[in-house]
PDB file of C-alpha atoms in Angstrom:
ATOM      1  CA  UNK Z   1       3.775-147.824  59.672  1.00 74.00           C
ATOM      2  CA  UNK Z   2       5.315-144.772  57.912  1.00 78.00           C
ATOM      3  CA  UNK Z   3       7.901-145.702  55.191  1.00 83.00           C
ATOM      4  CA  UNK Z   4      10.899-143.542  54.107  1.00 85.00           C
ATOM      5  CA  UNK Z   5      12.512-144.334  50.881  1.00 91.00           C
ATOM      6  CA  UNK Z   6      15.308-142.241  48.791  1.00 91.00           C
ATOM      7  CA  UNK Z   7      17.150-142.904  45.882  1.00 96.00           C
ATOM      8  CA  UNK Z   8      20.267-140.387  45.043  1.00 96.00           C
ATOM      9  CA  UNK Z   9      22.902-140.919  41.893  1.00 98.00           C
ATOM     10  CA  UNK Z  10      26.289-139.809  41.271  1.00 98.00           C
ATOM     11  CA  UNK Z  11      28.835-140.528  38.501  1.00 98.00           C
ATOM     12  CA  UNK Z  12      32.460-141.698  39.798  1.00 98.00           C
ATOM     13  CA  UNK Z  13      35.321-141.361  37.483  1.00 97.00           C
ATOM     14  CA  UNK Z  14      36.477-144.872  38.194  1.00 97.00           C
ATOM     15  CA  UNK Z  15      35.837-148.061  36.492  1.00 97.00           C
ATOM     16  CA  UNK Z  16      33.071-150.112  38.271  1.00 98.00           C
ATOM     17  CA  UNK Z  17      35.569-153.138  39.455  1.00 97.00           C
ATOM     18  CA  UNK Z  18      37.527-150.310  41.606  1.00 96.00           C
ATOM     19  CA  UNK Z  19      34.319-148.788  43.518  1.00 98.00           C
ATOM     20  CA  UNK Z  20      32.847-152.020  43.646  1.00 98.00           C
ATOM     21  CA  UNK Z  21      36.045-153.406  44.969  1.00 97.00           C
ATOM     22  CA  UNK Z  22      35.933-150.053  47.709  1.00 96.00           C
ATOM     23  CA  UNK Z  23      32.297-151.184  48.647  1.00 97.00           C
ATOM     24  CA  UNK Z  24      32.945-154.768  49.204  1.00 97.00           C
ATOM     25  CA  UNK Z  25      35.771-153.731  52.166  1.00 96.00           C
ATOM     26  CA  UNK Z  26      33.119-153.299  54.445  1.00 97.00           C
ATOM     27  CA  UNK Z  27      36.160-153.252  57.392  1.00 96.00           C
ATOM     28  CA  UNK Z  28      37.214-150.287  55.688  1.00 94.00           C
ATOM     29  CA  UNK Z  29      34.161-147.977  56.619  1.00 96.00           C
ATOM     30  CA  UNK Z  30      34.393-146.499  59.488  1.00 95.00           C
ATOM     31  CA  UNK Z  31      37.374-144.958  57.812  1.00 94.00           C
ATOM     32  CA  UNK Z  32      35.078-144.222  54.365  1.00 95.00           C
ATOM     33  CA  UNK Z  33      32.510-142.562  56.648  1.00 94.00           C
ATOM     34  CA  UNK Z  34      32.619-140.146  59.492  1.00 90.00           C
ATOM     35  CA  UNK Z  35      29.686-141.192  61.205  1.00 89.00           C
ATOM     36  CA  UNK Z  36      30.877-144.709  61.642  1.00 92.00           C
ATOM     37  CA  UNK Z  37      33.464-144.929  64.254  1.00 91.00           C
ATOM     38  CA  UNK Z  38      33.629-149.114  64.584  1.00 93.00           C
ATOM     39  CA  UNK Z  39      32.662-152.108  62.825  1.00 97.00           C
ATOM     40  CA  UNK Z  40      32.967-155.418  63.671  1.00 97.00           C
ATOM     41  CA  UNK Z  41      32.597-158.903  61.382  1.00 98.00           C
ATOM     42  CA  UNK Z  42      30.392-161.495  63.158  1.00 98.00           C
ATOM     43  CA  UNK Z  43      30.168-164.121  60.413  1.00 98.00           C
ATOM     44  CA  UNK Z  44      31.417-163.806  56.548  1.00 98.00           C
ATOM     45  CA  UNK Z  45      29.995-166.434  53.895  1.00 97.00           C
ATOM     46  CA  UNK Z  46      30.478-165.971  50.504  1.00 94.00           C
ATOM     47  CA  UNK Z  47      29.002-162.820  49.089  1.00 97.00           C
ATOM     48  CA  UNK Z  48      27.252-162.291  52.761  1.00 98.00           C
ATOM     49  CA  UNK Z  49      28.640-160.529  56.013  1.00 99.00           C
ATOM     50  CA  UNK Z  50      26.901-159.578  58.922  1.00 99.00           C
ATOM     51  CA  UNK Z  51      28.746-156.998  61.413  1.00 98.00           C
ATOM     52  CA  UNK Z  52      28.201-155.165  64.237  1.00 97.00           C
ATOM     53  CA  UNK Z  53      28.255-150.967  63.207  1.00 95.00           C
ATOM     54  CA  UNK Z  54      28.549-148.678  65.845  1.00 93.00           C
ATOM     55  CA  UNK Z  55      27.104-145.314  64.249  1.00 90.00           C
ATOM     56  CA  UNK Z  56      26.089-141.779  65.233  1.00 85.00           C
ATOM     57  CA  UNK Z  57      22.169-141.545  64.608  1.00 74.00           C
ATOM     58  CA  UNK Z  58      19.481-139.481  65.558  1.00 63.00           C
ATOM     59  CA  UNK Z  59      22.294-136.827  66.157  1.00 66.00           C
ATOM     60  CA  UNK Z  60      23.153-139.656  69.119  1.00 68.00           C
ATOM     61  CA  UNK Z  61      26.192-140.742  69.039  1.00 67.00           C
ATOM     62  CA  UNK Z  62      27.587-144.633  69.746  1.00 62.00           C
ATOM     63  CA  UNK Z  63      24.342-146.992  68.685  1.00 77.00           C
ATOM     64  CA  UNK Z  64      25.469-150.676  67.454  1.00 87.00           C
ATOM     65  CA  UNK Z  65      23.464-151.563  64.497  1.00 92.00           C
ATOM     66  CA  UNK Z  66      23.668-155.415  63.603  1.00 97.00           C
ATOM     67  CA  UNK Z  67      23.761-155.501  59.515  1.00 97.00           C
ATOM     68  CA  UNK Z  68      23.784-157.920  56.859  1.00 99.00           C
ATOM     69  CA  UNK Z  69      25.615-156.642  53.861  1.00 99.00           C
ATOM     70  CA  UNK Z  70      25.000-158.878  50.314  1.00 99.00           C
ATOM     71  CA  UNK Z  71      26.802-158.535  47.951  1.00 98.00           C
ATOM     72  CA  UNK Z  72      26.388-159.202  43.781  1.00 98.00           C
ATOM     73  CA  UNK Z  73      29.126-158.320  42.314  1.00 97.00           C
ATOM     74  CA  UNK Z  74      30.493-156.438  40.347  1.00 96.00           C
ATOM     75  CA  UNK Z  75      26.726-154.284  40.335  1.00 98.00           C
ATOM     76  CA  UNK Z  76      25.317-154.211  43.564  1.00 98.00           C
ATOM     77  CA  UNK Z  77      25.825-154.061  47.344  1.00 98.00           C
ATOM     78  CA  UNK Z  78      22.644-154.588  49.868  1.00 99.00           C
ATOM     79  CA  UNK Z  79      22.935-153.427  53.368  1.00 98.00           C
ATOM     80  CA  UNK Z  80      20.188-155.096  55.601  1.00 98.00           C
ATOM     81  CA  UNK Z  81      19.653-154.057  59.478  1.00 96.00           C
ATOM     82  CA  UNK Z  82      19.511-157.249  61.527  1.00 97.00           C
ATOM     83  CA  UNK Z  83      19.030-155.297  65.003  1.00 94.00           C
ATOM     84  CA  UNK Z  84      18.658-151.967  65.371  1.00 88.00           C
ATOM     85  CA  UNK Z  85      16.133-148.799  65.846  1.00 83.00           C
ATOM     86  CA  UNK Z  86      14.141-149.025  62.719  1.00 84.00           C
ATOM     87  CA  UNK Z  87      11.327-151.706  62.273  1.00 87.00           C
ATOM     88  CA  UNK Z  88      13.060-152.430  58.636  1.00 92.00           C
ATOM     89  CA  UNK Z  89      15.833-150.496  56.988  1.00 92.00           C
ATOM     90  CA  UNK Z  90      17.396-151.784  53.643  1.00 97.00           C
ATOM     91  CA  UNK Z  91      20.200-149.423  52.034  1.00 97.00           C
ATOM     92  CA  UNK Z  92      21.962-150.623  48.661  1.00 98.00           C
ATOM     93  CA  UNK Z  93      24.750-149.646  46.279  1.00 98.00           C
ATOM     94  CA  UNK Z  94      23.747-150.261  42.914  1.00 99.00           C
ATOM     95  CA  UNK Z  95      26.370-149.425  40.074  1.00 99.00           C
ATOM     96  CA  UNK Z  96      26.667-148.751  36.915  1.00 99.00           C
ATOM     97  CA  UNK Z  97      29.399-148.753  34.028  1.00 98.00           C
ATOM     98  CA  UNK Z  98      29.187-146.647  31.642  1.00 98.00           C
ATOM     99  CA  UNK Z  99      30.623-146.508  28.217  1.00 97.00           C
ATOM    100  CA  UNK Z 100      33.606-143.758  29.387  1.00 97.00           C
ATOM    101  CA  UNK Z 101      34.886-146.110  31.929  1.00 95.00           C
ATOM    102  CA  UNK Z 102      32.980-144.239  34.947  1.00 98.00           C
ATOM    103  CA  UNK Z 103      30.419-145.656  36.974  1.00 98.00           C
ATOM    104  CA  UNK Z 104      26.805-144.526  37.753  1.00 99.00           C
ATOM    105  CA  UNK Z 105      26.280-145.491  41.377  1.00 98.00           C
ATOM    106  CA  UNK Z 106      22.861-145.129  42.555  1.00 98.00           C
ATOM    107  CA  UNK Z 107      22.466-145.409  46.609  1.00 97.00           C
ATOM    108  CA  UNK Z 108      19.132-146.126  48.211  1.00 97.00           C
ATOM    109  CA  UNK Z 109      17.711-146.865  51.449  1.00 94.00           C
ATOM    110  CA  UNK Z 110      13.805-147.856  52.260  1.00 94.00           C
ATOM    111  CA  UNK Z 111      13.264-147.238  56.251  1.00 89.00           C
ATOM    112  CA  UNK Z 112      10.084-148.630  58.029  1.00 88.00           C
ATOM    113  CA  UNK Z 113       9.447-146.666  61.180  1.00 81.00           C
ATOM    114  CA  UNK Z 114       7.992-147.718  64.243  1.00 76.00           C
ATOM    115  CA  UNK Z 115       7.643-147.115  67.961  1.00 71.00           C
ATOM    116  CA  UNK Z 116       8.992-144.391  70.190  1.00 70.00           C
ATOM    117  CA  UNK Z 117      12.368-143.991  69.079  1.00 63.00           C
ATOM    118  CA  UNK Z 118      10.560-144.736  65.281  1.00 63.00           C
ATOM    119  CA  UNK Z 119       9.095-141.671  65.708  1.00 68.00           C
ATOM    120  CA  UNK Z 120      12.359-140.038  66.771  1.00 69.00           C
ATOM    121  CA  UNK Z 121      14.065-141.356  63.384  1.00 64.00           C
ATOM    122  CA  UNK Z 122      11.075-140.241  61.330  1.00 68.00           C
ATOM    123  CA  UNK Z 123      11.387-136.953  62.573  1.00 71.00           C
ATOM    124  CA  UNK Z 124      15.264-137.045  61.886  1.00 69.00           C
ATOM    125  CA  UNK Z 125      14.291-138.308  57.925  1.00 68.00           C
ATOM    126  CA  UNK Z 126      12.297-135.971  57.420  1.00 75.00           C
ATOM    127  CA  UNK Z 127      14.120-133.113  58.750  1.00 77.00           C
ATOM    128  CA  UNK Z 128      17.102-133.899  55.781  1.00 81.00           C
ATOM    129  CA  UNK Z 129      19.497-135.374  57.645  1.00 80.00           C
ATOM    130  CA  UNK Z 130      19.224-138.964  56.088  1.00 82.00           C
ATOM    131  CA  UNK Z 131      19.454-137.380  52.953  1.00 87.00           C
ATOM    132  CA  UNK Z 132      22.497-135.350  53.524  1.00 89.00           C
ATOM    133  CA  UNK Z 133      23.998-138.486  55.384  1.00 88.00           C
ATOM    134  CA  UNK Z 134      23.767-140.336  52.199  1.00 91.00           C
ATOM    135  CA  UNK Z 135      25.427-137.316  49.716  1.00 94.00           C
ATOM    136  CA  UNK Z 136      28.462-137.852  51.943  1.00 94.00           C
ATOM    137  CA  UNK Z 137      28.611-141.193  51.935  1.00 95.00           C
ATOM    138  CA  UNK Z 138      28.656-141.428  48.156  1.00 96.00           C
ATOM    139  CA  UNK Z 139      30.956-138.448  47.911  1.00 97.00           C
ATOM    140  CA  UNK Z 140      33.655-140.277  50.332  1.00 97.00           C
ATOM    141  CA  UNK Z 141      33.461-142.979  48.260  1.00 97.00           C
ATOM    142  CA  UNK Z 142      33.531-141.016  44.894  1.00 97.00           C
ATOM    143  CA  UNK Z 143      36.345-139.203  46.294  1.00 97.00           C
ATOM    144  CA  UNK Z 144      38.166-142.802  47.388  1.00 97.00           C
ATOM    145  CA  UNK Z 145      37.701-144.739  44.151  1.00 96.00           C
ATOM    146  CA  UNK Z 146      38.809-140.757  41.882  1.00 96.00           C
ATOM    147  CA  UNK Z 147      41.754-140.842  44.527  1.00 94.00           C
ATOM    148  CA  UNK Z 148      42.938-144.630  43.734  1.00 88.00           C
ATOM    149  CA  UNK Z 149      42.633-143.814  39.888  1.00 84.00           C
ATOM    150  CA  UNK Z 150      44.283-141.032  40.488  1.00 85.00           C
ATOM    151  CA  UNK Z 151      47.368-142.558  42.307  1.00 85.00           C
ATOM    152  CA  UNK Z 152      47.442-145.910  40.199  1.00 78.00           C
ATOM    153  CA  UNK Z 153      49.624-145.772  37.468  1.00 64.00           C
ATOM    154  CA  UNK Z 154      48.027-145.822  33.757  1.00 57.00           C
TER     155      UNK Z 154
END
């Protein structure tokens, strides 16, 4: 089955404890990202939640995604479709500090498609969207964590 894999990387001017801390509010997304409009917590264990998205994709809007999001912290968050279109998707947030007190955050995702509505999403990967998707997701949180530095006194 055709795999689609991308890795982007941005520096945030925020120490890594502040975007981690962003990224680990997972009921805060649908207000980090436009394309999410809900999400729901079904179960939360530890450094594990799974939650019901609902998420414009495929330039459809409204599908509920069921997603297990893992989290290592301070470095690393893994986002893990439970049910949803694609035979396998894994996205992650993997970050970074760096010596000036930013953070290199790398995001990822690694998409298996299959079937009919596969095909559909392979056709929307390839087309760009899934790679302009994830640009603004790590530029609404880059612009989150610079905003909280920015209003947090020093």
């Amino acid at each position: 089955m055709p795999t689609f894999r991308l890795v982007l990387t941005v520096t945030v001017h925020a120490p890594i404890e502040r975007v981690y801390a962003l990224l680990r509010t997972v009921e805060n997304y649908p207000r980090l990202f436009r394309y999410m409009h809900d999400l729901r917590v079904l179960e939360r264990q530890d450094d594990t939640v799974l939650a019901e998205v609902n998420e414009d994709m495929f330039g459809l809007r409204v599908f509920w995604v069921t997603t297990r999001f893992t989290f290592d912290p301070p470095h690393k968050v893994t986002m893990e479709q439970v049910r949803g279109p694609f035979e396998r998707a894994v996205g992650w947030f993997t970050l970074t500090p760096q010596p000036d007190s930013t953070t290199r955050l790398e995001h990822g995702v690694e998409i298996v498609v299959g079937g009919l509505l596969g095909m559909l999403g392979k056709k929307v990967l390839e087309s760009g969207l899934a790679k302009r998707r994830m640009v603004e997701e790590m530029q609404a949180i880059k612009r989150a964590a610079e905003a909280e530095m920015e209003a947090s006194p020093r």
